PDB file of C-alpha atoms and ligand atoms in Angstrom:
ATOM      1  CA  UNK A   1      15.124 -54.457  20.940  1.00 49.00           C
ATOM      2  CA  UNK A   2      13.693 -56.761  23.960  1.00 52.00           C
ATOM      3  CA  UNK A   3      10.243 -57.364  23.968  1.00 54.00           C
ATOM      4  CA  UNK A   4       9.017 -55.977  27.685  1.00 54.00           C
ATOM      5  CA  UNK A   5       7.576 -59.709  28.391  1.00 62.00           C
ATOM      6  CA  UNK A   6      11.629 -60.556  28.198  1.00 89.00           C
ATOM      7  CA  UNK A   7      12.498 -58.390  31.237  1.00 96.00           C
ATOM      8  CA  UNK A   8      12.308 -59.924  34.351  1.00 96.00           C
ATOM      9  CA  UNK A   9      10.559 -58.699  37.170  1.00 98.00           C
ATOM     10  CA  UNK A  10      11.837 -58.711  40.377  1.00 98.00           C
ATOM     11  CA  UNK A  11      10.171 -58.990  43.953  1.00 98.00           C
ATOM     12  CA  UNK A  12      10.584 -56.709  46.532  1.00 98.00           C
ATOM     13  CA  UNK A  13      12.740 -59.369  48.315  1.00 98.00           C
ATOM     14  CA  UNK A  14      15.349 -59.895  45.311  1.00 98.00           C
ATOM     15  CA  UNK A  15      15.894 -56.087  45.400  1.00 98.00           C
ATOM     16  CA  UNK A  16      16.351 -56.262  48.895  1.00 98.00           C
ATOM     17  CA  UNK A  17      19.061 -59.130  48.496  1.00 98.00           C
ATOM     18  CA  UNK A  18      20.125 -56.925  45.168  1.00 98.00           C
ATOM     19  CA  UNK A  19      20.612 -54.058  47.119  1.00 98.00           C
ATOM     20  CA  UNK A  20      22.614 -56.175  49.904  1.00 98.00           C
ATOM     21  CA  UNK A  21      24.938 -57.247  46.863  1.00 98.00           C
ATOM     22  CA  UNK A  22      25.320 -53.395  45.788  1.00 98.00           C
ATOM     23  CA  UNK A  23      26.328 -51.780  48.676  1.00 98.00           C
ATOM     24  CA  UNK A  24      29.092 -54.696  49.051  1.00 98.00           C
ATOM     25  CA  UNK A  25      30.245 -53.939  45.410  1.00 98.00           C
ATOM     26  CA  UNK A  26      30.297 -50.268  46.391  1.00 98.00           C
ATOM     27  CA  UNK A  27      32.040 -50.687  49.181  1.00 98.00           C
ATOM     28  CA  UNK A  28      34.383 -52.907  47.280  1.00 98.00           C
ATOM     29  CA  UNK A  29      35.304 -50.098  44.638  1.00 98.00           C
ATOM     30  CA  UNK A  30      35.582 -47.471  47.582  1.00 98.00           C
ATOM     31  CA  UNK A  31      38.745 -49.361  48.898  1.00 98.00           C
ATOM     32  CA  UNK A  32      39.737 -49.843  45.082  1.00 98.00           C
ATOM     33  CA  UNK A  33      39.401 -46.345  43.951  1.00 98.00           C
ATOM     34  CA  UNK A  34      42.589 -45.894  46.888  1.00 96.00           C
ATOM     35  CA  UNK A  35      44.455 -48.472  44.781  1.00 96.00           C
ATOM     36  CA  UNK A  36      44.755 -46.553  41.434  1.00 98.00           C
ATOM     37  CA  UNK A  37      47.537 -44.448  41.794  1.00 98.00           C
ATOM     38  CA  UNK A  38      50.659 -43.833  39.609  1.00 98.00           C
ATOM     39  CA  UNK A  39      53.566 -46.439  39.729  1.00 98.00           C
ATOM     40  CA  UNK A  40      50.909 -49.640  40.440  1.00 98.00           C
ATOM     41  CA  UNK A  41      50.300 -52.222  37.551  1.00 98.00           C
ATOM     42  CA  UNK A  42      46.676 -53.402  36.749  1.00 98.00           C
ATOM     43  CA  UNK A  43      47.461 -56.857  37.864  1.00 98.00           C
ATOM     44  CA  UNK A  44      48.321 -55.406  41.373  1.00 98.00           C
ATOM     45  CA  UNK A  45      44.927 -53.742  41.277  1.00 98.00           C
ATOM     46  CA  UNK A  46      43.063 -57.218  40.311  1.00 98.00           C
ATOM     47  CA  UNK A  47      44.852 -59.072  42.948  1.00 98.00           C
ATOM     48  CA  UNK A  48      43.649 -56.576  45.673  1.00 98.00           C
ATOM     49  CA  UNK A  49      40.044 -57.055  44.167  1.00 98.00           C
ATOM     50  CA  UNK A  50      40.505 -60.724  44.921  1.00 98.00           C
ATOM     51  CA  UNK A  51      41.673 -59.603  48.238  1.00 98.00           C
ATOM     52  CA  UNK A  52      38.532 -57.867  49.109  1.00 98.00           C
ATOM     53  CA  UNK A  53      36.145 -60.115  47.136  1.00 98.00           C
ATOM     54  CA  UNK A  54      37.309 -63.069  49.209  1.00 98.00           C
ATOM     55  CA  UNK A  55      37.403 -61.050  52.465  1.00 98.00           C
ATOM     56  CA  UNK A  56      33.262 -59.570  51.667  1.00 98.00           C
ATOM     57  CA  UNK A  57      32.760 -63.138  51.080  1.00 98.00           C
ATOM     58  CA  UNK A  58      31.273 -62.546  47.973  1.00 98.00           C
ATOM     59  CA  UNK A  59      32.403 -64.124  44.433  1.00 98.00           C
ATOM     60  CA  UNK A  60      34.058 -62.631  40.938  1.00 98.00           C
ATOM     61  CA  UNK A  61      30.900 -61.934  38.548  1.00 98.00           C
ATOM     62  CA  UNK A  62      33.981 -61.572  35.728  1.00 97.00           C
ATOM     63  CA  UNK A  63      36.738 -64.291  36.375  1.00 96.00           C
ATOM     64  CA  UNK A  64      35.969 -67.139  34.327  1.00 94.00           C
ATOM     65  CA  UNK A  65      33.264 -65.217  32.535  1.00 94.00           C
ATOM     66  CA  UNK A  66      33.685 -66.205  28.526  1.00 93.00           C
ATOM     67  CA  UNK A  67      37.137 -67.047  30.029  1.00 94.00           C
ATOM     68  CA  UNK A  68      37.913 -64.039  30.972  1.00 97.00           C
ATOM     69  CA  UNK A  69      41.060 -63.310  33.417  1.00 96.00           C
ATOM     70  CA  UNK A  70      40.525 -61.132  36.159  1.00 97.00           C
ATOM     71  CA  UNK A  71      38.242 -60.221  38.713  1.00 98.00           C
ATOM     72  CA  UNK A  72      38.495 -56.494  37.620  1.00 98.00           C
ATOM     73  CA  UNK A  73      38.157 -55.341  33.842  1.00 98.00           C
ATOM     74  CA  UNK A  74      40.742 -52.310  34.159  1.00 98.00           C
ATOM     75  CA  UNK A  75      40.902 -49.784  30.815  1.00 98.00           C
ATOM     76  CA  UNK A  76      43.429 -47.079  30.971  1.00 98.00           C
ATOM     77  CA  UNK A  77      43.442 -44.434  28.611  1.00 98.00           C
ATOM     78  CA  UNK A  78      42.407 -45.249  25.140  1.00 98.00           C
ATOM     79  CA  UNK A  79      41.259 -48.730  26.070  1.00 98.00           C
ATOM     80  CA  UNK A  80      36.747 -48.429  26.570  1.00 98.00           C
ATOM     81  CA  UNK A  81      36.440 -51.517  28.463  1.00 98.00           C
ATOM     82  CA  UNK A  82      37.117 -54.868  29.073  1.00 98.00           C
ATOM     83  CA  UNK A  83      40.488 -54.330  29.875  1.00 98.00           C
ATOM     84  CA  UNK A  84      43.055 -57.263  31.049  1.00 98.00           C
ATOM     85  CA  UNK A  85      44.800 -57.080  34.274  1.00 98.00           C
ATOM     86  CA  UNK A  86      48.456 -57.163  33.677  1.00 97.00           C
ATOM     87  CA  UNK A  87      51.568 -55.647  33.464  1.00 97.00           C
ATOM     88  CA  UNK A  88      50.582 -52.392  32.512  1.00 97.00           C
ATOM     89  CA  UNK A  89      51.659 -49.435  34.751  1.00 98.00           C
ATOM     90  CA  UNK A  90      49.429 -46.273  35.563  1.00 98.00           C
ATOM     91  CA  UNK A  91      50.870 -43.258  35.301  1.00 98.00           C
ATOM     92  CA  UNK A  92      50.320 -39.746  36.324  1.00 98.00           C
ATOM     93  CA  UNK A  93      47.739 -37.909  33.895  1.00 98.00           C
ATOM     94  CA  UNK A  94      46.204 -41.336  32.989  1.00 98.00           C
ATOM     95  CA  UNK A  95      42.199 -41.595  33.681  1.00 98.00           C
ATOM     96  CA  UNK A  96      41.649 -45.416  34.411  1.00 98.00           C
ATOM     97  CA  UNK A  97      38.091 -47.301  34.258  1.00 98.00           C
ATOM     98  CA  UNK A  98      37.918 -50.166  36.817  1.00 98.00           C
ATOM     99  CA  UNK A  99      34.749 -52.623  35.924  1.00 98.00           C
ATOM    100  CA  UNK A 100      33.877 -55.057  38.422  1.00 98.00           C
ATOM    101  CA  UNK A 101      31.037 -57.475  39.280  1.00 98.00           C
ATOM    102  CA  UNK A 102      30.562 -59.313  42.141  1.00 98.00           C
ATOM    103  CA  UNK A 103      27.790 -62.805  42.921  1.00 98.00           C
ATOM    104  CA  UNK A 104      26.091 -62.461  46.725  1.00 98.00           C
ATOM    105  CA  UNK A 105      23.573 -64.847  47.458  1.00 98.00           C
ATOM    106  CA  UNK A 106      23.346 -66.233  44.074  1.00 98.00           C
ATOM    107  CA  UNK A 107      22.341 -62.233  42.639  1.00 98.00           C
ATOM    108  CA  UNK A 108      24.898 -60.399  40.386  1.00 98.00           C
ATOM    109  CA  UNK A 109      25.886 -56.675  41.050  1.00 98.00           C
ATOM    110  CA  UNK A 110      28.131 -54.498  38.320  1.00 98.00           C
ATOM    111  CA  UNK A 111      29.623 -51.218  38.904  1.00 98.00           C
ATOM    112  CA  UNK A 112      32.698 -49.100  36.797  1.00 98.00           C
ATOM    113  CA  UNK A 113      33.865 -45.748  37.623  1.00 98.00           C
ATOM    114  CA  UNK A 114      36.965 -43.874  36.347  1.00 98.00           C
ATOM    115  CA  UNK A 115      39.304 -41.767  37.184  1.00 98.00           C
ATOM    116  CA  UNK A 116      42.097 -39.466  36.907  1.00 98.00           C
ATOM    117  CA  UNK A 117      45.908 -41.028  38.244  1.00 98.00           C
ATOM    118  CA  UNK A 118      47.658 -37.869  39.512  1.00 97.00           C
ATOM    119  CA  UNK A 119      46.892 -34.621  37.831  1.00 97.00           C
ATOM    120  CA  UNK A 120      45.414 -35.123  34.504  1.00 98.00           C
ATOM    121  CA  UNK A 121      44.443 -32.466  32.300  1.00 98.00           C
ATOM    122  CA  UNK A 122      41.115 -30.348  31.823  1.00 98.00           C
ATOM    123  CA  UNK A 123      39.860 -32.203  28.471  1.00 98.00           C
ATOM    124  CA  UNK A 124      40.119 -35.394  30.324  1.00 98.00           C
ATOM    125  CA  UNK A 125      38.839 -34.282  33.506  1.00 98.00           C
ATOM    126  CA  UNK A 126      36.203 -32.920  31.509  1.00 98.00           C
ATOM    127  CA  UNK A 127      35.356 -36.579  29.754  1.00 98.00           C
ATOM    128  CA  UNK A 128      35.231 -38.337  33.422  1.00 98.00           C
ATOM    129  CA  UNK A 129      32.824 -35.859  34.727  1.00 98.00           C
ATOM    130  CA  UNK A 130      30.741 -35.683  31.591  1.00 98.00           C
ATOM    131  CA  UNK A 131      30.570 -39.338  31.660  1.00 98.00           C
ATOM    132  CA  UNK A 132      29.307 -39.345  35.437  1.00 98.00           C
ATOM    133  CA  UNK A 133      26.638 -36.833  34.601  1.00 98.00           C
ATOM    134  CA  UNK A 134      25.265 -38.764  31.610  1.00 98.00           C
ATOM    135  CA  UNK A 135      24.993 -41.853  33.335  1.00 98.00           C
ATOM    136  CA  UNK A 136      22.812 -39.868  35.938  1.00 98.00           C
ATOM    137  CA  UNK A 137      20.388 -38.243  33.280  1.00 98.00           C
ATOM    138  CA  UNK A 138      20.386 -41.935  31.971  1.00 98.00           C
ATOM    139  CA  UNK A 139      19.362 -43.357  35.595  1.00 98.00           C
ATOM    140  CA  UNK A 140      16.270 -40.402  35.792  1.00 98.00           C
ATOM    141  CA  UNK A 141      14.735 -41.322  33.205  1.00 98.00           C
ATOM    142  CA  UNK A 142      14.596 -45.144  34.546  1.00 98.00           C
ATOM    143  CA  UNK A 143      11.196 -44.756  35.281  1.00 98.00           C
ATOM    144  CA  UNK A 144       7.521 -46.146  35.515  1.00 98.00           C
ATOM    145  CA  UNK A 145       6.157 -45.822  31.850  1.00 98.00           C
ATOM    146  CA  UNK A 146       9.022 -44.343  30.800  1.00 98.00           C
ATOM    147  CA  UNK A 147      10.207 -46.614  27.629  1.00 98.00           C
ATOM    148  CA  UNK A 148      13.402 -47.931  27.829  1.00 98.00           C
ATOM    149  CA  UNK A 149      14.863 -45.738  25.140  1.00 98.00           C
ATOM    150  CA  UNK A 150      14.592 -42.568  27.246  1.00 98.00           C
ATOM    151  CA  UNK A 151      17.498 -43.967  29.443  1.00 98.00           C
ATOM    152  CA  UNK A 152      19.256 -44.577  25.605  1.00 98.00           C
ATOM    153  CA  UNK A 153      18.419 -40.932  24.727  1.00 98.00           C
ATOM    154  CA  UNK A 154      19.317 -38.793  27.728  1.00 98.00           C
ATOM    155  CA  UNK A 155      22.430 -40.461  27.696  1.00 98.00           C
ATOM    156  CA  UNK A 156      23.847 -39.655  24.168  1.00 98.00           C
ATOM    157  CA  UNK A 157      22.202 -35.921  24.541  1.00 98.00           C
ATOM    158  CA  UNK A 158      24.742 -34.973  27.633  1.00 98.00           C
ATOM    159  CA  UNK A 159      27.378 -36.596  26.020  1.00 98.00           C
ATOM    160  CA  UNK A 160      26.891 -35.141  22.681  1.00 98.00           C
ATOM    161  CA  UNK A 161      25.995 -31.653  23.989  1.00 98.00           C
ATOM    162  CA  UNK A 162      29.624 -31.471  25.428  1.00 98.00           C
ATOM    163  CA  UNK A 163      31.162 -32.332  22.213  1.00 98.00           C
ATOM    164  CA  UNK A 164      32.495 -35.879  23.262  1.00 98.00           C
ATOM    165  CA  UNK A 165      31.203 -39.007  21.424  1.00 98.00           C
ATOM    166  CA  UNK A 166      29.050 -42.684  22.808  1.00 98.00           C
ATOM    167  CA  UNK A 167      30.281 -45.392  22.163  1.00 98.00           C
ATOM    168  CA  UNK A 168      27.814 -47.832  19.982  1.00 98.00           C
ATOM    169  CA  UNK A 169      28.897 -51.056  20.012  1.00 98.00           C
ATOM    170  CA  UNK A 170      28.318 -51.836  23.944  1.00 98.00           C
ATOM    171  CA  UNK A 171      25.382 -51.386  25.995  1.00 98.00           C
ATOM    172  CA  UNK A 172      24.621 -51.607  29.720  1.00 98.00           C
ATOM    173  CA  UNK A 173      21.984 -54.469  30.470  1.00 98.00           C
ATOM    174  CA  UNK A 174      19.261 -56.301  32.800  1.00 98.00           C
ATOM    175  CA  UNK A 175      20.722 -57.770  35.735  1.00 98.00           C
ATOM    176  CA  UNK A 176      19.620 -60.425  38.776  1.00 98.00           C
ATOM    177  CA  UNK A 177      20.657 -64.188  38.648  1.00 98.00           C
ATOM    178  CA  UNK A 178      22.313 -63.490  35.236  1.00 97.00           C
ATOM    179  CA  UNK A 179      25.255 -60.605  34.598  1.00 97.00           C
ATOM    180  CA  UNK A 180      23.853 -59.775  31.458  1.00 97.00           C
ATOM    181  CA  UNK A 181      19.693 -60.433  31.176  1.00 97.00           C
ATOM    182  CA  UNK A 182      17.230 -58.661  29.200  1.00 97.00           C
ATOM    183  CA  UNK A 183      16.782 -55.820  27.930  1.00 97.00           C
ATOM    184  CA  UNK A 184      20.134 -54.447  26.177  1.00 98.00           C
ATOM    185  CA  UNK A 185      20.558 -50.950  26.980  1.00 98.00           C
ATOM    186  CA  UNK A 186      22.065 -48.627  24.310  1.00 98.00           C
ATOM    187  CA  UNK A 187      23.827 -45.407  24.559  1.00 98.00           C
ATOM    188  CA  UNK A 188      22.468 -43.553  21.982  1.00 98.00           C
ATOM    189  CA  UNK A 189      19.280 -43.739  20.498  1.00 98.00           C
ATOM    190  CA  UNK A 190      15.644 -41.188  19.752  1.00 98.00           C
ATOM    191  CA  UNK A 191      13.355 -41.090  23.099  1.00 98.00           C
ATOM    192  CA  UNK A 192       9.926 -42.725  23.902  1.00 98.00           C
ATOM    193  CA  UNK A 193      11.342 -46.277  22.062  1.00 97.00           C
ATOM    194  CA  UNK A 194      11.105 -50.079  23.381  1.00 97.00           C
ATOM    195  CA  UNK A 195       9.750 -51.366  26.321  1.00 97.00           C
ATOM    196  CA  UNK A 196       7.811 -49.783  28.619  1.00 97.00           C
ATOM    197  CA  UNK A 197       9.494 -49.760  31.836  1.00 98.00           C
ATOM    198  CA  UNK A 198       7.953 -51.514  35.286  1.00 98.00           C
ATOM    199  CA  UNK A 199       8.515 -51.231  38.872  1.00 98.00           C
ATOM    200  CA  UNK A 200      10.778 -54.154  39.488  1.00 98.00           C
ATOM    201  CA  UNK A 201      12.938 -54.438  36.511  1.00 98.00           C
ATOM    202  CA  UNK A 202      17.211 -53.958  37.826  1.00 98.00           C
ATOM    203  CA  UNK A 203      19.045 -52.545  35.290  1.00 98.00           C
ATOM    204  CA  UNK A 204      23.304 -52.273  34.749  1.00 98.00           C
ATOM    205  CA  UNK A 205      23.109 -48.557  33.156  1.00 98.00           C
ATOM    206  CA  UNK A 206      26.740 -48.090  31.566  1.00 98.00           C
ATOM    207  CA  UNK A 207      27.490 -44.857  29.265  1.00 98.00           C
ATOM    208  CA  UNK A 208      31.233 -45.375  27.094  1.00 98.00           C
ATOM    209  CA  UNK A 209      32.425 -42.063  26.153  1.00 98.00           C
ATOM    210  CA  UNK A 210      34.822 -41.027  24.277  1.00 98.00           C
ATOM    211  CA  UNK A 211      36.797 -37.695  23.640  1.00 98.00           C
ATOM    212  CA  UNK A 212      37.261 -38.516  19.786  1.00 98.00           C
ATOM    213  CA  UNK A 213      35.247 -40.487  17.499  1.00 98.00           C
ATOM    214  CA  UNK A 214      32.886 -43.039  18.381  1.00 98.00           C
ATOM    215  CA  UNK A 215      34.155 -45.905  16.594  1.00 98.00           C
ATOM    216  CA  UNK A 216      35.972 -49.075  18.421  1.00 98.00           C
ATOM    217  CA  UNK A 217      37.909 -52.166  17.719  1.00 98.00           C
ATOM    218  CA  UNK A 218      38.432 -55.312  19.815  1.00 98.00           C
ATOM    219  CA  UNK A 219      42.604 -56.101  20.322  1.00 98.00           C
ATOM    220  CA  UNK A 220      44.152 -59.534  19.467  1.00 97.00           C
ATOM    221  CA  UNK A 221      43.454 -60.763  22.713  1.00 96.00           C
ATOM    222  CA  UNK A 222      39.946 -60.771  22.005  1.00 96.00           C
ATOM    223  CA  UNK A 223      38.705 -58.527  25.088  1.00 97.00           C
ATOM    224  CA  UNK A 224      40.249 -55.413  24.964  1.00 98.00           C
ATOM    225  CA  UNK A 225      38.261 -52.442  23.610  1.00 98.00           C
ATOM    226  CA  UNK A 226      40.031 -49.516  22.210  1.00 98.00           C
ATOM    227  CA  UNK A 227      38.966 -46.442  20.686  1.00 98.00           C
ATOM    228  CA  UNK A 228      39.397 -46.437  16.889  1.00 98.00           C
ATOM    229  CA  UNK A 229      41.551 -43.406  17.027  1.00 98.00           C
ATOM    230  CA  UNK A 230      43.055 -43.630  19.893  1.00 98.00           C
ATOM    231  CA  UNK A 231      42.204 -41.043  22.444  1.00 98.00           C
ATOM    232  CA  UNK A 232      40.814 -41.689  25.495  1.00 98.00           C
ATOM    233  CA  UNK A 233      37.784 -43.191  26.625  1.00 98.00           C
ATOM    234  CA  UNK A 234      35.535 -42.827  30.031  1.00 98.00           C
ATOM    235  CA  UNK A 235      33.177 -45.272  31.237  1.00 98.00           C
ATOM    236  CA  UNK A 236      30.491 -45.651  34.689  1.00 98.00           C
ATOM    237  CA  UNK A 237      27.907 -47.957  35.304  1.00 98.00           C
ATOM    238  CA  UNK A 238      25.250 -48.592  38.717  1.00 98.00           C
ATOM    239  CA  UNK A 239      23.090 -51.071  39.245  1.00 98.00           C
ATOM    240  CA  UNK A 240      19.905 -49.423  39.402  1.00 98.00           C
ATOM    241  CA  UNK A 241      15.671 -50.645  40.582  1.00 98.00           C
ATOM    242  CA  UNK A 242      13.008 -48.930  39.514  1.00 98.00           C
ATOM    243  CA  UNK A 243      10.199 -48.506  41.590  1.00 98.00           C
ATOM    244  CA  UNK A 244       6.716 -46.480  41.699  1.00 98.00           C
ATOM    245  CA  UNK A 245       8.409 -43.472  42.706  1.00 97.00           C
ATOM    246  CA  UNK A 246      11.546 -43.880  40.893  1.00 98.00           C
ATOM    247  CA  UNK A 247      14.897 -45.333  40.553  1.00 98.00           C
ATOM    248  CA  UNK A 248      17.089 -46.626  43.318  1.00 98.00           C
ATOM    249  CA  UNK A 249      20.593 -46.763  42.844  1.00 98.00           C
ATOM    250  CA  UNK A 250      21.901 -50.240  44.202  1.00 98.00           C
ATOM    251  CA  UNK A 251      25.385 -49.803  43.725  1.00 98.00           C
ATOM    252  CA  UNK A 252      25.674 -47.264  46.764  1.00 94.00           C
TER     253      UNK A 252
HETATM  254 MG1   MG B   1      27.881 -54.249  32.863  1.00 93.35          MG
END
């Protein structure tokens, strides 16, 4: 785990610019969120987050990232994350997980949130909400002198107290002039572990959760994430600071 000298710290007046950058991204997945309906493919979704990227004036944190695709990351069903925009058609009782990151003023900002296309049933409405929740305990215990593993540990308890499974393999992250910066930021793991957490540090808190078994595997196109046994799979991240008197969520 990162050594607390690793994270960076960041003024008042990054935050500020970080914050900026959020509410953009926020208001970017807002107008998104109308997009996911039954009948549209995921490439129809990307394109309209190049739309809105281009008309926010703000760049793609994704496209081009490791060579990656699309501006969106969009995971439907049994796919976690990392999803590629194509041809792929939502249907009703699907739950879809649209990732996206966006660059404003040389500061990145990530976000995901799923949801349900049409009526989907209980179990999986159960999952999304679930998921929400535990990235919310996660984001109260992103405080000052809290140690990073509380985040780790409030997430997994939610999750696992309503029977569903975290996934292990990916974390959420530091954020700022990098997408992905110190510290890496587990799903799972025993409280009061790691660094010590500081006003200042941003942090990309993103809980994976799935109905079935933990365990993933990474398709033959070398992004997609699936679940190992193929049921479905939930996923939210904010942005988050963390000051004095506790966290603000940037993403908003
Ligand atoms: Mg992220």
């Amino acid at each position: 785990m990162a050594d607390d000298r690793s994270i960076s710290i960041k003024t008042p007046e990054e935050i500020k610019i970080m914050r900026e950058a959020g509410k953009i991204l926020a208001e970017i997945v807002r107008e998104l969120k109308g997009s996911l309906k039954s009948g549209v493919t995921t490439r129809e979704i990307d394109q309209k987050a190049e739309e809105l990227i281009k008309a926010y004036h703000v760049e793609p944190a994704f496209k081009g990232y490791r060579g990656f695709p699309g501006c969106v990351c969009l995971s439907v069903n049994e796919e976690v994350v990392h999803g590629i925009p194509g041809g792929r058609v939502l249907k009703d009782g699907d739950i879809a997980s649209l990732d996206i990151g966006i660059i404003y003023n040389h500061y990145f900002s990530d976000m995901a949130i799923t949801v349900g296309i049409g009526s989907v049933k209980k179990e999986l409405q159960k999952l999304i909400e679930v998921t929400a929740e535990s990235l919310n305990q996660g984001i109260g215990q992103a405080r000052v002198n809290n140690q990073l593993s509380d985040i780790s540990h409030a997430v997994q308890k939610h999750v696992e107290a309503n029977h569903f499974s975290v996934v292990r393999e990916f974390v959420g992250h530091g954020i700022g002039k990098c997408l992905h910066e110190e510290p890496e930021i587990p799903n799972f793991g025993p409280p009061h572990k790691g660094p010590v957490l500081k006003e200042g540090m941003v942090f990309a808190i993103e809980p994976m959760v799935n109905l079935g078994k933990s365990p993933t595997k990474i398709l033959d196109d070398g992004w997609t994430v699936v679940t190992e046994d193929g049921k479905p799979s939930a996923h939210f991240e904010q942005t988050i600071a963390i000051w004095e008197d506790g966290p603000e969520i940037l993403t908003k």
